[in-house]
C-alpha positions as a printed NumPy array, in Angstrom:
array([[ -0.354, -11.228,  13.241],
       [ -2.753, -12.776,  15.986],
       [ -4.976, -12.836,  18.688],
       [ -4.777, -14.808,  22.19 ],
       [ -7.772, -15.241,  24.492],
       [-10.892, -17.398,  24.761],
       [-13.701, -17.527,  22.019],
       [-15.975, -14.369,  21.634],
       [-18.869, -17.121,  21.192],
       [-19.162, -21.371,  20.322],
       [-20.339, -20.312,  17.036],
       [-16.482, -20.034,  16.25 ],
       [-15.246, -22.934,  17.183],
       [-13.938, -24.402,  14.372],
       [-12.028, -28.002,  13.356],
       [ -8.397, -26.544,  12.782],
       [ -8.67 , -25.719,  17.083],
       [ -5.746, -28.314,  17.851],
       [ -2.61 , -26.097,  15.494],
       [ -1.263, -22.373,  14.41 ],
       [ -3.633, -20.684,  12.07 ],
       [ -2.066, -18.425,  10.146],
       [ -3.89 , -15.106,   8.517],
       [ -5.393, -16.294,   4.982],
       [ -7.225, -13.054,   4.145],
       [ -5.795,  -9.318,   4.256],
       [ -7.441,  -7.903,   7.962],
       [ -8.774, -10.821,   9.205],
       [ -6.678, -12.668,  12.465],
       [ -7.03 , -15.917,  13.124],
       [ -6.463, -18.132,  16.523],
       [ -3.041, -19.148,  17.456],
       [ -3.566, -22.983,  19.65 ],
       [  0.091, -22.272,  21.049],
       [  1.154, -21.364,  24.289],
       [  1.818, -17.943,  25.678],
       [  5.046, -16.975,  26.727],
       [  4.05 , -17.048,  30.143],
       [  1.833, -20.184,  30.419],
       [ -1.565, -19.479,  29.838],
       [ -3.8  , -21.758,  28.483],
       [ -3.728, -23.135,  23.974],
       [ -7.252, -21.481,  22.555],
       [ -7.516, -25.58 ,  22.214],
       [ -8.277, -25.39 ,  25.86 ],
       [-10.293, -22.471,  26.457],
       [-12.477, -23.881,  24.062],
       [-12.637, -27.425,  25.106],
       [-13.464, -26.293,  28.64 ],
       [-16.08 , -23.986,  27.414],
       [-17.885, -26.278,  25.621],
       [-17.87 , -29.001,  28.156],
       [-19.309, -26.489,  29.95 ],
       [-21.975, -25.51 ,  28.206],
       [-22.981, -29.096,  27.634],
       [-22.93 , -29.319,  31.622],
       [-25.689, -26.604,  31.697],
       [-27.301, -28.201,  28.931],
       [-27.131, -31.834,  30.628],
       [-28.764, -30.398,  33.747],
       [-31.473, -28.166,  32.906],
       [-32.873, -30.204,  30.479],
       [-33.337, -33.293,  33.014],
       [-34.874, -30.757,  35.336],
       [-37.075, -29.714,  33.552],
       [-38.166, -32.757,  31.751],
       [-37.7  , -35.239,  35.354],
       [-40.301, -32.284,  36.136],
       [-42.598, -33.488,  33.749],
       [-41.944, -36.879,  33.788],
       [-43.917, -37.117,  37.357],
       [-46.954, -35.614,  36.738],
       [-47.593, -37.794,  34.021],
       [-46.943, -41.622,  35.392],
       [-48.656, -39.978,  38.574],
       [-52.039, -38.956,  36.129],
       [-53.087, -42.315,  36.306],
       [-53.647, -41.861,  39.785],
       [-53.401, -38.825,  41.161],
       [-56.393, -37.735,  38.19 ],
       [-59.34 , -39.639,  37.545],
       [-57.956, -42.806,  36.106],
       [-60.065, -42.333,  32.436],
       [-58.825, -38.647,  32.188],
       [-55.347, -39.943,  33.094],
       [-54.928, -42.133,  30.484],
       [-56.309, -40.261,  27.667],
       [-53.928, -37.342,  29.016],
       [-50.653, -39.267,  27.973],
       [-52.537, -41.506,  25.33 ],
       [-52.358, -37.391,  23.508],
       [-49.423, -36.571,  24.767],
       [-47.621, -39.909,  23.373],
       [-49.698, -39.674,  19.759],
       [-48.999, -35.613,  20.061],
       [-44.679, -36.139,  20.522],
       [-45.215, -39.027,  18.247],
       [-46.78 , -36.432,  15.479],
       [-44.99 , -33.526,  16.786],
       [-41.401, -34.908,  15.204],
       [-42.118, -35.92 ,  12.729],
       [-44.111, -32.588,  11.488],
       [-43.188, -29.938,  13.135],
       [-40.55 , -30.685,  15.67 ],
       [-37.725, -30.81 ,  12.556],
       [-38.356, -26.467,  10.984],
       [-38.508, -25.57 ,  14.759],
       [-34.915, -27.563,  15.056],
       [-33.617, -25.579,  11.471],
       [-35.227, -21.991,  11.594],
       [-34.746, -21.899,  15.965],
       [-31.194, -23.887,  15.938],
       [-31.229, -26.408,  17.766],
       [-30.835, -24.207,  21.098],
       [-33.745, -22.517,  19.562],
       [-35.5  , -25.605,  19.773],
       [-35.461, -26.833,  23.319],
       [-35.752, -23.713,  24.261],
       [-39.723, -23.905,  23.38 ],
       [-39.491, -27.25 ,  23.615],
       [-38.506, -26.367,  27.86 ],
       [-41.235, -23.996,  27.783],
       [-44.47 , -26.262,  26.407],
       [-43.155, -28.487,  29.049],
       [-43.722, -26.207,  32.405],
       [-47.27 , -25.598,  30.512],
       [-47.391, -29.182,  30.239],
       [-47.431, -29.408,  34.017],
       [-48.45 , -26.255,  35.505],
       [-51.82 , -27.646,  33.399],
       [-51.815, -31.313,  35.861],
       [-51.326, -28.77 ,  38.583],
       [-54.732, -27.292,  37.415],
       [-56.295, -30.777,  36.444],
       [-55.622, -31.578,  39.786],
       [-57.097, -28.989,  41.528],
       [-60.28 , -29.779,  40.358],
       [-61.246, -33.092,  40.788],
       [-65.781, -33.097,  41.256],
       [-65.52 , -35.333,  43.651],
       [-62.951, -36.942,  46.566],
       [-63.168, -40.125,  48.608],
       [-60.562, -42.25 ,  50.175],
       [-59.38 , -46.272,  48.444],
       [-58.771, -48.828,  50.568],
       [-55.458, -48.119,  51.402],
       [-57.16 , -44.464,  53.612],
       [-55.55 , -42.38 ,  50.638],
       [-57.792, -39.245,  48.54 ],
       [-58.33 , -40.471,  45.386],
       [-60.51 , -38.879,  42.1  ],
       [-63.688, -40.111,  42.38 ],
       [-65.265, -38.384,  39.366],
       [-63.425, -36.072,  37.171],
       [-64.546, -32.241,  36.343],
       [-65.346, -30.422,  33.162],
       [-62.204, -28.119,  34.609],
       [-60.026, -30.767,  35.118],
       [-61.049, -32.643,  31.753],
       [-60.448, -29.363,  29.789],
       [-56.113, -28.004,  31.583],
       [-55.484, -32.219,  31.458],
       [-56.913, -32.776,  27.987],
       [-55.124, -29.347,  26.36 ],
       [-51.546, -29.467,  28.846],
       [-51.177, -33.081,  26.735],
       [-51.65 , -31.597,  23.491],
       [-48.659, -28.811,  24.874],
       [-46.287, -31.628,  25.708],
       [-46.644, -34.144,  23.573],
       [-45.646, -29.956,  21.17 ],
       [-43.11 , -30.062,  23.847],
       [-41.982, -33.162,  24.443],
       [-41.809, -33.94 ,  20.065],
       [-39.436, -30.394,  19.841],
       [-37.395, -30.525,  22.685],
       [-35.564, -34.317,  22.347],
       [-35.573, -33.506,  18.647],
       [-33.313, -30.298,  19.555],
       [-30.87 , -31.764,  22.409],
       [-29.913, -34.055,  20.275],
       [-29.17 , -31.705,  17.383],
       [-27.692, -30.144,  20.007],
       [-25.318, -32.618,  22.181],
       [-24.334, -34.092,  18.087],
       [-23.188, -30.556,  17.417],
       [-21.379, -30.162,  20.637],
       [-19.66 , -33.947,  19.867],
       [-18.486, -33.316,  16.839],
       [-17.507, -30.701,  17.72 ],
       [-15.472, -31.051,  20.601],
       [-13.88 , -34.285,  18.455],
       [-11.797, -31.752,  16.277],
       [-11.337, -28.763,  19.536],
       [-10.003, -31.524,  21.079],
       [ -9.029, -33.793,  18.113],
       [-10.099, -36.894,  19.552],
       [-12.144, -40.117,  17.773],
       [-15.757, -38.805,  17.17 ],
       [-17.577, -42.159,  18.58 ],
       [-15.718, -42.188,  21.36 ],
       [-16.441, -39.291,  22.359],
       [-20.389, -39.549,  21.46 ],
       [-20.263, -42.019,  24.046],
       [-18.314, -40.391,  26.476],
       [-20.661, -37.529,  26.787],
       [-23.874, -39.514,  25.824],
       [-22.864, -41.486,  28.912],
       [-22.088, -38.519,  31.327],
       [-25.697, -37.67 ,  30.328],
       [-27.578, -40.402,  30.722],
       [-26.269, -40.314,  34.333],
       [-27.388, -37.028,  35.265],
       [-30.891, -37.286,  33.068],
       [-31.724, -41.074,  35.496],
       [-30.361, -39.089,  38.443],
       [-32.947, -36.173,  38.01 ],
       [-35.396, -38.549,  36.908],
       [-35.153, -40.583,  40.077],
       [-35.04 , -37.844,  42.734],
       [-38.236, -36.205,  41.203],
       [-40.071, -38.968,  41.51 ],
       [-39.081, -40.036,  44.66 ],
       [-39.031, -36.078,  46.386],
       [-42.88 , -35.655,  44.91 ],
       [-43.46 , -39.353,  46.88 ],
       [-42.452, -37.252,  50.539],
       [-44.132, -34.878,  50.028],
       [-47.12 , -36.111,  49.141],
       [-46.01 , -38.73 ,  52.287],
       [-45.091, -35.218,  54.711],
       [-48.753, -34.199,  54.212],
       [-48.303, -32.291,  50.684],
       [-50.566, -32.188,  48.137],
       [-50.048, -32.94 ,  45.151],
       [-51.195, -30.18 ,  42.993],
       [-49.71 , -27.758,  45.084],
       [-46.514, -30.74 ,  44.234],
       [-47.482, -30.243,  40.532],
       [-46.911, -26.982,  41.139],
       [-43.631, -26.155,  42.514],
       [-43.129, -29.228,  39.95 ],
       [-44.457, -26.313,  37.37 ],
       [-41.9  , -23.412,  38.985],
       [-38.41 , -25.891,  38.679],
       [-39.589, -26.372,  34.467],
       [-39.462, -22.803,  34.422],
       [-36.214, -22.029,  36.044],
       [-34.37 , -24.602,  34.306],
       [-35.702, -23.231,  31.277],
       [-34.48 , -19.764,  32.433],
       [-31.372, -21.229,  33.247],
       [-30.972, -23.121,  29.441],
       [-31.109, -19.244,  28.508],
       [-27.795, -18.751,  29.32 ],
       [-26.204, -21.894,  27.345],
       [-24.117, -21.236,  24.134],
       [-25.737, -21.875,  20.854],
       [-23.987, -24.66 ,  18.948],
       [-24.031, -25.191,  15.252],
       [-23.432, -28.364,  14.358],
       [-19.765, -27.322,  10.941],
       [-20.731, -30.535,   8.703],
       [-24.422, -29.784,   8.184],
       [-26.364, -32.2  ,   6.325],
       [-29.1  , -32.624,   3.68 ],
       [-32.225, -31.641,   5.534],
       [-34.254, -35.09 ,   5.133],
       [-38.274, -34.516,   3.606],
       [-41.62 , -35.836,   5.195],
       [-41.451, -39.432,   2.426],
       [-37.249, -39.427,   3.113],
       [-38.486, -39.382,   6.898],
       [-40.637, -41.813,   6.846],
       [-39.016, -44.078,   4.739],
       [-35.894, -44.506,   7.115],
       [-37.895, -44.931,   9.941],
       [-39.357, -47.686,   7.426],
       [-35.969, -49.106,   6.887],
       [-36.082, -49.821,  10.549],
       [-38.6  , -52.197,  11.192],
       [-36.683, -55.152,   9.719],
       [-34.452, -54.514,  12.969],
       [-34.832, -57.333,  15.899],
       [-33.76 , -54.422,  18.317],
       [-35.573, -51.453,  17.904],
       [-38.867, -53.766,  18.796],
       [-37.007, -55.497,  21.804],
       [-36.044, -51.255,  22.983],
       [-40.136, -51.29 ,  22.547],
       [-41.21 , -52.285,  25.832],
       [-39.564, -49.961,  26.44 ],
       [-41.464, -47.177,  26.044],
       [-44.969, -49.776,  25.848],
       [-44.174, -49.791,  29.069],
       [-43.624, -46.273,  29.728],
       [-45.712, -44.341,  32.138],
       [-47.498, -47.589,  34.425]])
């Protein structure tokens, strides 16, 4: 016996989607990928469409959420007191490194890649909200040489909210990026099997499309903040709007389906991860790419 129609969950997407599958155990019905008499799409085509739609949902919500976070990050040293912005950004970057090494792998393992992404996106929204509160609590404002309003003295509230927000943002960044990588890898792997395509080629295709969406929203977010500022909206108000967008992106991502790798690898130990990272140091490309991180936020 066979059952025709779309699968119920992306969890069921497996490597044998391009060929008809026979019943292997009594009472267990497996999907048949042959065309029906009415010419309906095959189950492999249905699963491919589901996976690609799920990928686009992840790409758009992730990119919107992340773009709302990097906006207060790059404006922090000019909107807040310069010292507050620099300290907060340093805390966020350092926290991201520690979280990626010590916390993110366990969150992703425990909650899955989708659950980890939701945690990271939620923490990102908290960071943006804290940035908005910090920007609203400048101790003393003044004008720069161009006549623009600047923060000349900080306040205890500004220091406290931005430092706490930066700690939360660092946690969110470490968890979100690792979980997104796991989600992306699982999607590429399963989709390659469903569509019977080479995994490297499909991974490159999805990476290119993800990069386009990601960069477009990064640029739009920065241009949007600048445009709203030129139109007279204050930066605290802009940050509150962006915090709302971050929350909205996280809520929409809840509708994404979890994708599980069919070939999960072993979870490396802490020493193993440190050793693997150090082993990359002789590669000159790593050091060349590091300049991107060094200039990020300037």
